[in-house]
GROMACS .gro file of C-alpha atoms in nm:
model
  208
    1UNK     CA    1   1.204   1.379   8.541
    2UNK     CA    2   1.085   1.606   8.848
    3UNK     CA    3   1.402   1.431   9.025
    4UNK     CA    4   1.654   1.607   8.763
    5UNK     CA    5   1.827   1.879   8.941
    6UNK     CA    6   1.713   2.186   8.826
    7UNK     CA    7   1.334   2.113   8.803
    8UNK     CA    8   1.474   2.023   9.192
    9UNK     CA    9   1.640   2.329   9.216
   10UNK     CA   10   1.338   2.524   9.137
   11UNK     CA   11   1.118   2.349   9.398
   12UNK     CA   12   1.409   2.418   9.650
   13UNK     CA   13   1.446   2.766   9.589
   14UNK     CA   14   1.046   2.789   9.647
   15UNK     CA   15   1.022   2.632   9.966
   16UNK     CA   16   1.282   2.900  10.108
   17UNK     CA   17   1.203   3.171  10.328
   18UNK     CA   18   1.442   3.405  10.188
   19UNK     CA   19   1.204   3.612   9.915
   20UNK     CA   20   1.492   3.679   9.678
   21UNK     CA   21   1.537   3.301   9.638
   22UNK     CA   22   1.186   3.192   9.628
   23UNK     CA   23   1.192   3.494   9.341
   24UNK     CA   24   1.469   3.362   9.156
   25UNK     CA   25   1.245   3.030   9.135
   26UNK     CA   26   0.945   3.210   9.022
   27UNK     CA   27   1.149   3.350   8.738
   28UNK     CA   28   1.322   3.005   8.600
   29UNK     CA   29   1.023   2.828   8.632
   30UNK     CA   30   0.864   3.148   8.409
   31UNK     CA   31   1.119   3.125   8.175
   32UNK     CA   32   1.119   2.732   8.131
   33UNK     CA   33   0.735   2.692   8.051
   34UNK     CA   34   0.823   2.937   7.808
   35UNK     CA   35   0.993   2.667   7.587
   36UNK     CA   36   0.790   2.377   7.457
   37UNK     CA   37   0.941   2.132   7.649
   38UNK     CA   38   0.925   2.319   7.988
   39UNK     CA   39   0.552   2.379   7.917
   40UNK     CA   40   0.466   2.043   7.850
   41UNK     CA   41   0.697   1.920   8.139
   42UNK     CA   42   0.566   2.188   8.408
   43UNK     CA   43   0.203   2.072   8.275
   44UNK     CA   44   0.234   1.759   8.396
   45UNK     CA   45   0.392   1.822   8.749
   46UNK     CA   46   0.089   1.949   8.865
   47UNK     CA   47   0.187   1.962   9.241
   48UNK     CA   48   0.442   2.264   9.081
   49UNK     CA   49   0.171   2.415   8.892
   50UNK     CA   50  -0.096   2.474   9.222
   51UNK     CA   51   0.239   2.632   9.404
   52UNK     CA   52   0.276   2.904   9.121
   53UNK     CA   53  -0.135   2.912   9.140
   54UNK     CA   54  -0.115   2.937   9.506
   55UNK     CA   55   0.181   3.197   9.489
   56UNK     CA   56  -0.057   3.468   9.318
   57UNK     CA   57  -0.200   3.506   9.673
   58UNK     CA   58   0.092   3.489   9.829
   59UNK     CA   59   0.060   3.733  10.216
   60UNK     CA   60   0.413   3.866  10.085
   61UNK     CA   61   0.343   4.130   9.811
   62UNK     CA   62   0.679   4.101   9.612
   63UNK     CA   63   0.627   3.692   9.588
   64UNK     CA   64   0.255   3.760   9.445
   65UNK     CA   65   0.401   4.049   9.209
   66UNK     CA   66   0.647   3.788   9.115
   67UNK     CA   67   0.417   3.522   9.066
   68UNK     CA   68   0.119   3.734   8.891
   69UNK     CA   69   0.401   3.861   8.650
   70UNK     CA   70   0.527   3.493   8.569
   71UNK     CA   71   0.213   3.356   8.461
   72UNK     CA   72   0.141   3.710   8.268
   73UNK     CA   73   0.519   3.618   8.097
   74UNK     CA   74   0.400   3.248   8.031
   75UNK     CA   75   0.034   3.323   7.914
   76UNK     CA   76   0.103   3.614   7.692
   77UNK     CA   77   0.351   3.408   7.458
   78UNK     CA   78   0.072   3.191   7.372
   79UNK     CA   79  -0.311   3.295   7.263
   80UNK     CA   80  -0.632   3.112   7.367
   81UNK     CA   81  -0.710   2.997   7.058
   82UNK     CA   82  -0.375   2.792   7.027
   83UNK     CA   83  -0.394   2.453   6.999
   84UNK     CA   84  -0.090   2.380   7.130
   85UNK     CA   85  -0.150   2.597   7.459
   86UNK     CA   86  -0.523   2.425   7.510
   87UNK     CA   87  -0.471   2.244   7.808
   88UNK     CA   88  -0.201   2.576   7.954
   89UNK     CA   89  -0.529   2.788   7.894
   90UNK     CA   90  -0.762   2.551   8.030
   91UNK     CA   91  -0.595   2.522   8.323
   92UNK     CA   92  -0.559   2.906   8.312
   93UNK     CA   93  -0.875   2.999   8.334
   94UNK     CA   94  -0.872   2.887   8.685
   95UNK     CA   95  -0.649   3.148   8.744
   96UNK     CA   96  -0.943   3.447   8.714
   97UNK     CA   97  -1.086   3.443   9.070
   98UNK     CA   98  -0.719   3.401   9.272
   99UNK     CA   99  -0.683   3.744   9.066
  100UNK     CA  100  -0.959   3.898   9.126
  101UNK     CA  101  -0.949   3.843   9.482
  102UNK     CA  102  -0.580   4.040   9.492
  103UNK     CA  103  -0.778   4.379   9.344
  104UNK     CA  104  -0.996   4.321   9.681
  105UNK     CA  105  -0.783   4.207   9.907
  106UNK     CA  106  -0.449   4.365   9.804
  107UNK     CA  107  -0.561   4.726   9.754
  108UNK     CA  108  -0.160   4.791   9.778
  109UNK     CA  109  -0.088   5.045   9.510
  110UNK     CA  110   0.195   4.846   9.396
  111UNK     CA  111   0.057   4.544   9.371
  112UNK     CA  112  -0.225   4.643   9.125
  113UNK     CA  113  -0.071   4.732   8.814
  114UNK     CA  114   0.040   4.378   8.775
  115UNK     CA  115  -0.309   4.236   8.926
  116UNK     CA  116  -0.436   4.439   8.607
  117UNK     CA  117  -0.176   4.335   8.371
  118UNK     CA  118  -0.237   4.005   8.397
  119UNK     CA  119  -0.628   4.042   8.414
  120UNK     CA  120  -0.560   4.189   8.061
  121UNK     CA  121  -0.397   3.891   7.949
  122UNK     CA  122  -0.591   3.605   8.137
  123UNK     CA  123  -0.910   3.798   7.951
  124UNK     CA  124  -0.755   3.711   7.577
  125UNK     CA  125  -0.987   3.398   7.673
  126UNK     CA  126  -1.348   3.443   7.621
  127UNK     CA  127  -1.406   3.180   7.931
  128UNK     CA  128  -1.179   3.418   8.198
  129UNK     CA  129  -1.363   3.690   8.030
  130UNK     CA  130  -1.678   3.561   8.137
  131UNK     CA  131  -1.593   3.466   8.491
  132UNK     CA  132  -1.434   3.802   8.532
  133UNK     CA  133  -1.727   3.988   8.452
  134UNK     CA  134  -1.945   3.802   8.666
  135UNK     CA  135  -1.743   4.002   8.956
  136UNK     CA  136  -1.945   4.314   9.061
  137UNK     CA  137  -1.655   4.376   9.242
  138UNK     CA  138  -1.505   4.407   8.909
  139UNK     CA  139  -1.758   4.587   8.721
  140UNK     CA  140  -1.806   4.865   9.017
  141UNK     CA  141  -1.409   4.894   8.947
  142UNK     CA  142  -1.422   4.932   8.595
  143UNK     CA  143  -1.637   5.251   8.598
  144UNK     CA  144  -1.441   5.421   8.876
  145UNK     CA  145  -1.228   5.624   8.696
  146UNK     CA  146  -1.068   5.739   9.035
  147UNK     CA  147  -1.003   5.412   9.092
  148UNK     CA  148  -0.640   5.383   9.020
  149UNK     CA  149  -0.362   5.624   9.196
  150UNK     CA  150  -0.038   5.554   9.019
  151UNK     CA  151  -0.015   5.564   8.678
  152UNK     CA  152   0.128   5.231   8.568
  153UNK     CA  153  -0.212   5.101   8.717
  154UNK     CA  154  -0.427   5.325   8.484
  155UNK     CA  155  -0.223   5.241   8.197
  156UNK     CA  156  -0.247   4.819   8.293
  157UNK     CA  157  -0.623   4.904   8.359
  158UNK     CA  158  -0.671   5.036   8.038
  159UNK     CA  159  -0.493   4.745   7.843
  160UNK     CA  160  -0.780   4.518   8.039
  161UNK     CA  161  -1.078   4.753   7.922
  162UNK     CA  162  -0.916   4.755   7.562
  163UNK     CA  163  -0.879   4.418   7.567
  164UNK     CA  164  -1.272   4.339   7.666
  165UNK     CA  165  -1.366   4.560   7.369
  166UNK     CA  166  -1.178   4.455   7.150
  167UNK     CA  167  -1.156   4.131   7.181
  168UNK     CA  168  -1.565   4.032   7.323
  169UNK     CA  169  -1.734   4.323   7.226
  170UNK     CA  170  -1.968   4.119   7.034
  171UNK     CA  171  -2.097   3.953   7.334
  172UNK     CA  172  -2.012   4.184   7.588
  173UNK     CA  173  -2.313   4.458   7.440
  174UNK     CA  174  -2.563   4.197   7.548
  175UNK     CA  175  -2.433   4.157   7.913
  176UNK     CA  176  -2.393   4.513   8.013
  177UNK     CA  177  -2.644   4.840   7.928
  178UNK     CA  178  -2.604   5.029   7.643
  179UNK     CA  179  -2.438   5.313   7.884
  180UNK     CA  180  -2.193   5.102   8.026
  181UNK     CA  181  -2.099   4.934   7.704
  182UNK     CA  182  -2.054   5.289   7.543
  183UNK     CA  183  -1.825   5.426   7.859
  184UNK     CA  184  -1.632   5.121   7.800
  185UNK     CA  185  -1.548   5.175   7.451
  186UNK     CA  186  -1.449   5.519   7.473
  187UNK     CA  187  -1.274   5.450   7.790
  188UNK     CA  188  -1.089   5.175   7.525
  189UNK     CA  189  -1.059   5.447   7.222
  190UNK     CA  190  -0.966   5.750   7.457
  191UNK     CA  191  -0.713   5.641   7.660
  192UNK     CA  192  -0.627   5.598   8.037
  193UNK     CA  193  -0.674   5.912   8.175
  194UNK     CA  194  -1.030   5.942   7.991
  195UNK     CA  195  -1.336   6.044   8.213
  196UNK     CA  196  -1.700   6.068   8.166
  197UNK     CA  197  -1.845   6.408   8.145
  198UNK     CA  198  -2.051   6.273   8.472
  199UNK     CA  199  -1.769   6.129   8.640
  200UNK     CA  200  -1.519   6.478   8.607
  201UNK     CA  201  -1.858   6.677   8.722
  202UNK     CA  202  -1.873   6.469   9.031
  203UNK     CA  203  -1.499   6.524   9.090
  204UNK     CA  204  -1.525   6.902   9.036
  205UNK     CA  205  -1.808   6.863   9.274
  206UNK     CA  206  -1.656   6.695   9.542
  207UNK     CA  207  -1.322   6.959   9.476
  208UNK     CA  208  -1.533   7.241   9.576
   0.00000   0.00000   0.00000
């Protein structure tokens, strides 16, 4: 029952305005829909599920690190494909574009590597996939390979770009040009701190 006291206890701790609090909530309510039961349970409170949606855009960066990590804990336990997760992933796909609005409007260097890391995950499914890529916000980011300042956000970046390849390449060649498809996939082999002979002449341009 939502009225047992520690699904109350979460929904206490997230209407505080102390951050460490409202964190602690973030994290229990993480952990629970980790477990069977909690998933299945936090599926069908849905009032609880559009606070942790809402929470990923959250003006306070530490409560949308917090939330953007939970739901990267939550989703990466389960794969798209699993039956048992179909409704957690259908429902996560909604996720994409809250997400992709924090790489926009929450250029904060701390904030991205987990905007990234749980891009990577979200983009397990073919439908997020899809809906991401439809960003040309996006798509302008994933070919700037100056993009990313600290280097847990080219490494998360990387595990997103990897994941497209690896994952959709077989539908992905017929969206994008046979250059950008080809950057992509050695941006996946090579590594994070791979650039494009064009890109590192431009930056050895713009050094002069």
């Amino acid at each position: 029952s939502h009225e047992a006291p520690f699904p109350q206890s979460i929904a206490g701790l997230l209407d505080s305005r102390d951050i460490t609090s409202r964190l602690c909530a973030i994290h229990a309510w993480a952990t629970s829909t980790l477990q069977n039961k909690g998933l299945v349970f936090f599926l069908k409170w849905r009032p609880m599920l559009e606070e942790m949606v809402s929470l990923l855009g959250a003006t306070q960066n530490e409560i949308a690190k917090g939330a953007m990590d939970a739901w990267t804990i939550v989703l990466q336990a389960r794969a798209p494909e699993d039956q048992d997760a179909a409704e957690l992933w259908s429902m996560a796909d909604s996720l994409t574009g809250p997400v992709l609005k924090n790489l926009t409007n929450k250029p904060f260097p701390d904030v991205r590597p987990h905007t990234w890391q749980l891009l990577s995950v979200l983009c397990r499914s073919q439908k997020a996939a899809q809906k991401a890529l439809q960003s040309s916000e996006l798509r302008e980011l994933l070919l700037n390979f100056q993009s990313e300042a600290s280097t847990d956000a080219r490494y998360a970046k990387h595990t997103l770009v990897k994941t497209l390849v690896d994952c959709h390449s077989h539908w992905i060649s017929g969206l994008l040009d046979s250059e950008v498809m080809d950057m992509m996939t050695q941006f996946a082999q090579q590594g994070p701190y791979w650039v494009p002979r064009s890109a590192g002449a431009a930056m050895k341009d713009e050094a002069a």
